[in-house]
């Protein structure tokens, strides 16, 4: 007979696996053993040294509900700063302590326990449950969930809908569901001029002046006023430097970095074109050349309110008594990859202590999250 794991105890066991990106630390082995014993078909989908786990209960191609999450964690810093050792999974006075307690071994434990309980006690006759768990969410993100989705496509696996179990609630369980995320991109801008003496500027070409002009143009007005489901996009200059130690020398080059968090009024391509066009106009006027490189972490996306969102919001409301706000706030998550595969939203714990020294989570909150996930599965396959 399958034993349904207690999600809080499973969280503690996972914390004891020191799975700092990209180390697996035994976390995926633990989950594969538990899921396999419950009848899940499990596959390791490691790529380029990144550990990943795919698990499916039910027939391939059946109506399928998916969960996505990660077991990798950020480094704990100096262990001496912690009240309890960061990989102890210490349980005291209703709290579970350790790195990953909030982000997001508790979320993985909750959906794993919910899925095992569901398929053991109320299995749907024509449904399937998939768990796609990565060890690379806190790292570069190139060979984690992306690798799982590539493997699924190559092997005929498909999720119809998916919940990413990231912490989604700012202060109270049930107050927020993430139905989308802003896009994120970083641009490295280099301006190349002609070095010269500050007393003879006509013999030089100051790249800082041209670069500052470009930065002013990019920041003097907002990119937009927001859209139906998104706040206004934001452009931030994060560094400006020319490496010049002399006060009487016009530098030869200057560099700046900007980060843009953008809504669905833009794409990374449209923003890149706009910035390059402005740089080209300033270059034509100043004769300072610009070189721009762009790195895109993800595009903006939205899962529009409808049956899937309504189902999840209804269960959350029943379990917590709160009507969740449908939000697109925050940074990026692996939902930015899943959205190309199927409709996706994020719902998880309160994120107060993620990435902090003394990261911890209330044990009862983990159990409540597992109950919510279990009820969502029951409602979806009803």
C-alpha positions as a printed Julia matrix, in Angstrom:
382×3 Matrix{Float64}:
   0.0    0.0     0.0
   1.33   3.45   -0.95
   2.15   5.75    1.95
   1.16   9.35    1.28
   4.0   11.57    2.51
   3.37  14.41    4.93
   4.29  17.51    2.87
   5.92  19.28    5.83
   8.1   16.3     6.66
   8.96  15.89    2.99
   9.99  19.55    2.9
  12.4   18.92    5.79
  13.83  15.86    4.04
  14.37  17.83    0.84
  16.06  20.68    2.74
  18.57  18.14    4.08
  19.63  17.56    0.46
  22.26  20.26   -0.11
  21.18  20.97   -3.68
  22.86  24.33   -4.35
  22.66  24.99   -8.1
  23.64  22.89  -10.02
  24.24  20.12   -7.45
  21.43  17.58   -7.18
  22.24  16.78   -3.56
  19.96  13.73   -3.5
  16.72  15.73   -3.79
  15.63  14.31   -7.14
  16.65  10.8    -6.12
  14.42  11.13   -3.05
  11.48  12.38   -5.13
  11.95   9.72   -7.83
  11.87   6.98   -5.19
   8.66   8.34   -3.61
   6.91   8.94   -6.92
   8.04   5.65   -8.4
   6.66   3.77   -5.42
   3.3    5.48   -6.03
   3.14   4.31   -9.63
   4.66   7.29  -11.43
   6.85   6.58  -14.44
  10.04   8.54  -13.71
  12.83   9.65  -16.02
  15.96  11.64  -15.29
  16.32  14.26  -17.99
  19.78  15.6   -17.16
  21.41  17.91  -19.7
  24.83  19.55  -19.67
  25.33  18.5   -16.06
  21.98  19.9   -14.91
  19.75  17.4   -13.03
  16.06  17.21  -13.98
  13.22  14.81  -13.19
  10.14  13.97  -15.24
   7.38  11.91  -13.59
   4.02  10.88  -15.05
   1.14   8.92  -13.56
  -1.46   7.75  -16.05
  -1.46   7.14  -19.76
   0.56   9.25  -22.14
  -1.77  11.45  -24.15
  -4.6   11.4   -21.61
  -5.99  14.65  -20.25
  -3.03  15.84  -18.25
  -2.48  18.25  -15.36
   1.1   19.35  -14.75
   3.16  20.81  -11.95
   6.53  22.48  -12.38
   9.07  23.41   -9.74
  12.71  23.29   -8.72
  14.78  21.7    -5.99
  17.93  23.74   -6.51
  18.61  26.55   -4.06
  20.83  29.62   -3.79
  23.97  29.4    -1.61
  23.27  29.8     2.13
  26.11  32.23    2.86
  27.94  31.88    6.16
  26.33  29.01    8.11
  27.36  30.75   11.35
  24.79  33.46   10.6
  21.96  30.94   10.74
  19.98  30.12   13.88
  19.87  26.5    12.72
  22.24  24.98   10.13
  20.99  25.85    6.64
  20.64  22.23    5.51
  19.33  20.79    8.76
  15.63  20.9     7.96
  15.2   21.76   11.62
  11.6   21.69   12.86
  10.67  23.75   15.91
   7.54  25.54   17.15
   5.65  24.93   13.92
   8.42  26.12   11.59
  10.71  24.29    9.19
  14.1   25.95    8.84
  16.66  25.79    6.07
  17.71  26.93    2.64
  14.9   26.22    0.21
  12.2   26.1     2.89
  10.29  28.84    1.06
  11.86  28.83   -2.4
  10.79  26.23   -3.18
  11.3   22.78   -1.72
   8.08  23.27    0.22
   6.17  23.89   -3.03
   7.66  20.77   -4.61
   6.87  18.73   -1.48
   3.3   20.05   -1.49
   2.53  19.16   -5.1
   4.36  15.82   -4.88
   2.36  14.85   -1.77
  -0.88  16.1    -3.33
  -0.25  14.18   -6.54
   0.62  10.95   -4.72
  -2.45  11.25   -2.52
  -4.7   12.0    -5.49
  -3.58   9.13   -7.73
  -3.59   6.71   -4.78
  -7.0    7.52   -3.33
  -9.06   9.02   -6.19
  -7.33   8.17   -9.46
  -9.09   9.49  -12.58
  -9.91   6.74  -15.09
  -8.79   8.76  -18.1
  -6.36  11.36  -16.75
  -2.66  11.83  -16.14
  -0.54  13.91  -13.78
   2.93  15.14  -14.72
   5.57  16.55  -12.4
   8.43  18.38  -14.15
  11.12  19.23  -11.59
  14.39  20.95  -12.38
  17.71  21.61  -10.66
  18.47  24.78  -12.6
  15.89  27.46  -11.81
  18.21  29.48   -9.59
  21.03  29.2   -12.13
  21.34  30.07  -15.82
  18.01  28.4   -16.65
  19.27  26.99  -19.95
  19.22  23.26  -19.24
  16.5   22.91  -16.61
  12.83  23.35  -17.45
  13.86  24.03  -21.05
  15.49  20.59  -21.17
  12.39  18.96  -19.67
  10.11  20.59  -22.23
  12.46  19.63  -25.08
  12.5   16.03  -23.84
   8.73  16.0   -23.52
   8.3   17.24  -27.08
  10.7   14.59  -28.38
   8.9   11.83  -26.45
   5.29  12.76  -27.13
   4.58  14.01  -23.6
   2.17  16.88  -23.11
   0.61  18.9   -20.29
  -2.76  20.5   -20.94
  -2.35  23.01  -18.1
   0.38  23.6   -15.51
   0.89  25.19  -12.11
   4.35  26.43  -11.19
   4.63  26.14   -7.41
   6.73  29.26   -6.81
   5.89  31.42   -3.76
   3.19  33.74   -5.12
   1.63  35.3    -2.03
   3.11  38.52   -0.6
   1.71  38.31    2.95
  -1.15  35.81    3.33
  -1.97  32.46    1.79
  -4.55  32.88   -0.92
  -4.16  36.56   -1.73
  -2.41  36.27   -5.11
  -2.13  34.07   -8.18
   0.39  34.96  -10.85
  -1.23  34.69  -14.28
   1.7   36.17  -16.18
   5.07  37.83  -15.86
   6.82  40.8   -17.35
   9.61  40.18  -19.81
  13.2   40.87  -18.79
  16.15  41.96  -20.89
  19.58  43.44  -20.25
  21.51  45.59  -22.73
  25.24  46.26  -22.62
  25.95  49.55  -24.41
  29.45  50.66  -25.41
  30.15  54.11  -26.84
  33.43  54.56  -28.78
  34.89  58.01  -29.35
  38.34  59.6   -29.65
  40.55  60.17  -26.61
  41.97  63.61  -26.07
  42.95  66.42  -23.7
  40.08  68.0   -21.8
  41.44  71.46  -22.74
  41.16  70.64  -26.45
  37.76  68.97  -26.87
  37.64  69.87  -30.59
  40.44  67.35  -31.13
  38.58  64.57  -29.32
  35.18  62.92  -29.43
  33.68  62.34  -25.99
  31.8   59.01  -25.8
  30.38  59.85  -22.36
  28.46  62.82  -23.72
  26.87  60.68  -26.43
  26.15  57.85  -24.02
  24.57  60.16  -21.44
  22.42  61.68  -24.16
  21.18  58.22  -25.12
  20.47  57.3   -21.51
  18.57  60.55  -21.0
  16.41  59.89  -24.04
  15.64  56.38  -22.79
  14.71  57.48  -19.28
  13.06  60.88  -19.71
   9.63  59.38  -20.44
   7.99  56.1   -19.43
   7.95  53.29  -21.97
   4.17  52.98  -21.56
   1.35  53.57  -19.11
   0.63  49.91  -18.42
  -1.85  47.53  -20.03
  -4.99  45.69  -18.94
  -3.17  43.13  -16.82
   0.29  44.7   -16.43
   1.83  47.66  -14.63
   3.94  50.11  -16.67
   7.19  48.78  -18.08
  10.37  49.93  -16.35
  13.8   50.79  -17.72
  16.64  51.13  -15.23
  20.23  52.2   -15.8
  22.23  49.89  -13.55
  25.8   51.03  -14.23
  27.81  53.65  -16.16
  31.6   53.48  -16.39
  34.48  54.66  -18.53
  37.45  53.4   -16.49
  39.13  56.82  -16.61
  41.33  57.75  -13.61
  42.44  61.13  -15.02
  40.36  64.29  -14.69
  41.98  66.02  -17.67
  41.56  63.21  -20.21
  38.53  62.7   -22.42
  38.06  58.9   -22.45
  38.08  56.8   -25.58
  35.11  54.66  -24.58
  32.28  54.47  -22.07
  29.93  51.68  -21.06
  26.47  51.4   -19.54
  24.11  48.6   -18.64
  20.34  48.92  -18.67
  17.72  46.43  -17.5
  14.15  46.52  -18.81
  11.14  44.77  -17.28
   8.48  45.06  -19.96
   4.79  44.3   -20.29
   2.8   42.94  -23.21
   2.84  46.29  -25.02
   6.36  45.36  -26.15
   8.57  42.48  -27.14
  12.3   42.25  -26.55
  12.73  42.64  -30.31
  10.68  45.84  -30.51
  12.54  47.38  -27.56
  15.9   46.36  -29.02
  14.98  48.01  -32.33
  13.89  51.2   -30.58
  17.11  51.52  -28.59
  19.33  50.79  -31.57
  17.46  53.36  -33.66
  17.97  56.05  -31.02
  21.65  55.12  -30.72
  22.06  55.33  -34.48
  20.51  58.82  -34.58
  22.82  60.06  -31.82
  25.81  58.43  -33.5
  25.02  60.22  -36.77
  24.94  63.53  -34.89
  27.97  63.04  -32.63
  30.15  60.69  -34.7
  30.43  58.46  -31.62
  29.9   54.8   -32.46
  27.72  52.51  -30.36
  27.99  48.75  -29.91
  25.0   47.11  -28.22
  24.59  43.53  -27.03
  21.28  42.2   -25.75
  20.47  39.33  -23.41
  16.81  38.32  -23.02
  15.79  36.36  -19.93
  12.21  35.96  -21.11
   9.33  37.59  -22.94
   6.22  38.86  -21.2
   3.3   36.45  -21.15
  -0.26  36.21  -19.89
  -2.63  33.33  -19.18
  -5.93  35.08  -19.67
  -8.67  34.54  -17.09
 -10.89  31.63  -18.11
 -11.84  28.12  -16.94
  -8.35  27.13  -15.74
  -7.68  30.35  -13.84
 -11.23  30.34  -12.47
 -10.87  26.77  -11.22
  -7.66  27.5    -9.34
  -8.95  30.8    -7.95
 -12.14  29.11   -6.77
 -10.28  26.4    -4.89
  -7.93  28.95   -3.32
 -10.92  31.0    -2.19
 -12.64  27.95   -0.69
  -9.52  26.86    1.2
  -8.29  30.26    2.42
 -11.36  32.5     2.48
  -9.58  35.07    0.32
 -10.32  36.04   -3.27
  -6.9   35.99   -4.93
  -5.68  38.95   -6.96
  -4.7   37.91  -10.49
  -1.24  39.45  -10.78
   1.63  39.77  -13.23
   4.04  41.34  -10.74
   7.5   40.19   -9.77
  10.52  38.97  -11.65
  10.89  35.95  -13.91
  10.26  32.27  -13.22
  10.28  29.05  -15.21
   6.69  29.8   -16.18
   8.3   31.87  -18.94
   9.3   28.57  -20.58
   6.17  26.58  -19.75
   3.92  29.24  -21.35
   5.12  28.1   -24.8
   3.93  24.57  -23.98
   0.53  25.08  -22.31
  -1.48  27.56  -20.21
   0.4   28.17  -16.96
  -0.05  30.06  -13.72
   1.85  30.3   -10.46
   0.5   29.62   -7.01
   2.51  28.76   -3.94
   3.4   29.84   -0.45
   3.97  33.25    1.15
   7.44  34.35    0.07
   8.6   36.27    3.14
  11.89  34.5     3.82
  13.07  33.31    0.41
  16.82  33.66   -0.18
  17.31  35.1     3.33
  19.46  33.91    6.2
  17.17  31.84    8.47
  14.86  30.97    5.59
  11.89  29.12    7.06
   8.26  28.21    6.45
   5.27  27.37    8.69
   4.67  23.62    8.53
   0.89  24.12    8.53
   1.18  26.42    5.51
   2.91  23.67    3.53
   0.13  21.25    4.46
  -2.48  23.82    3.46
  -0.81  24.27    0.08
  -0.86  20.5    -0.46
  -4.59  20.47    0.33
  -5.15  23.23   -2.23
  -3.2   21.33   -4.9
  -5.07  18.12   -4.1
  -8.44  19.85   -4.38
  -7.39  21.47   -7.67
  -6.59  18.02   -9.09
  -9.91  16.63   -7.87
 -11.84  19.54   -9.35
  -9.95  19.44  -12.65
 -10.66  15.74  -13.22
 -14.18  15.74  -11.79
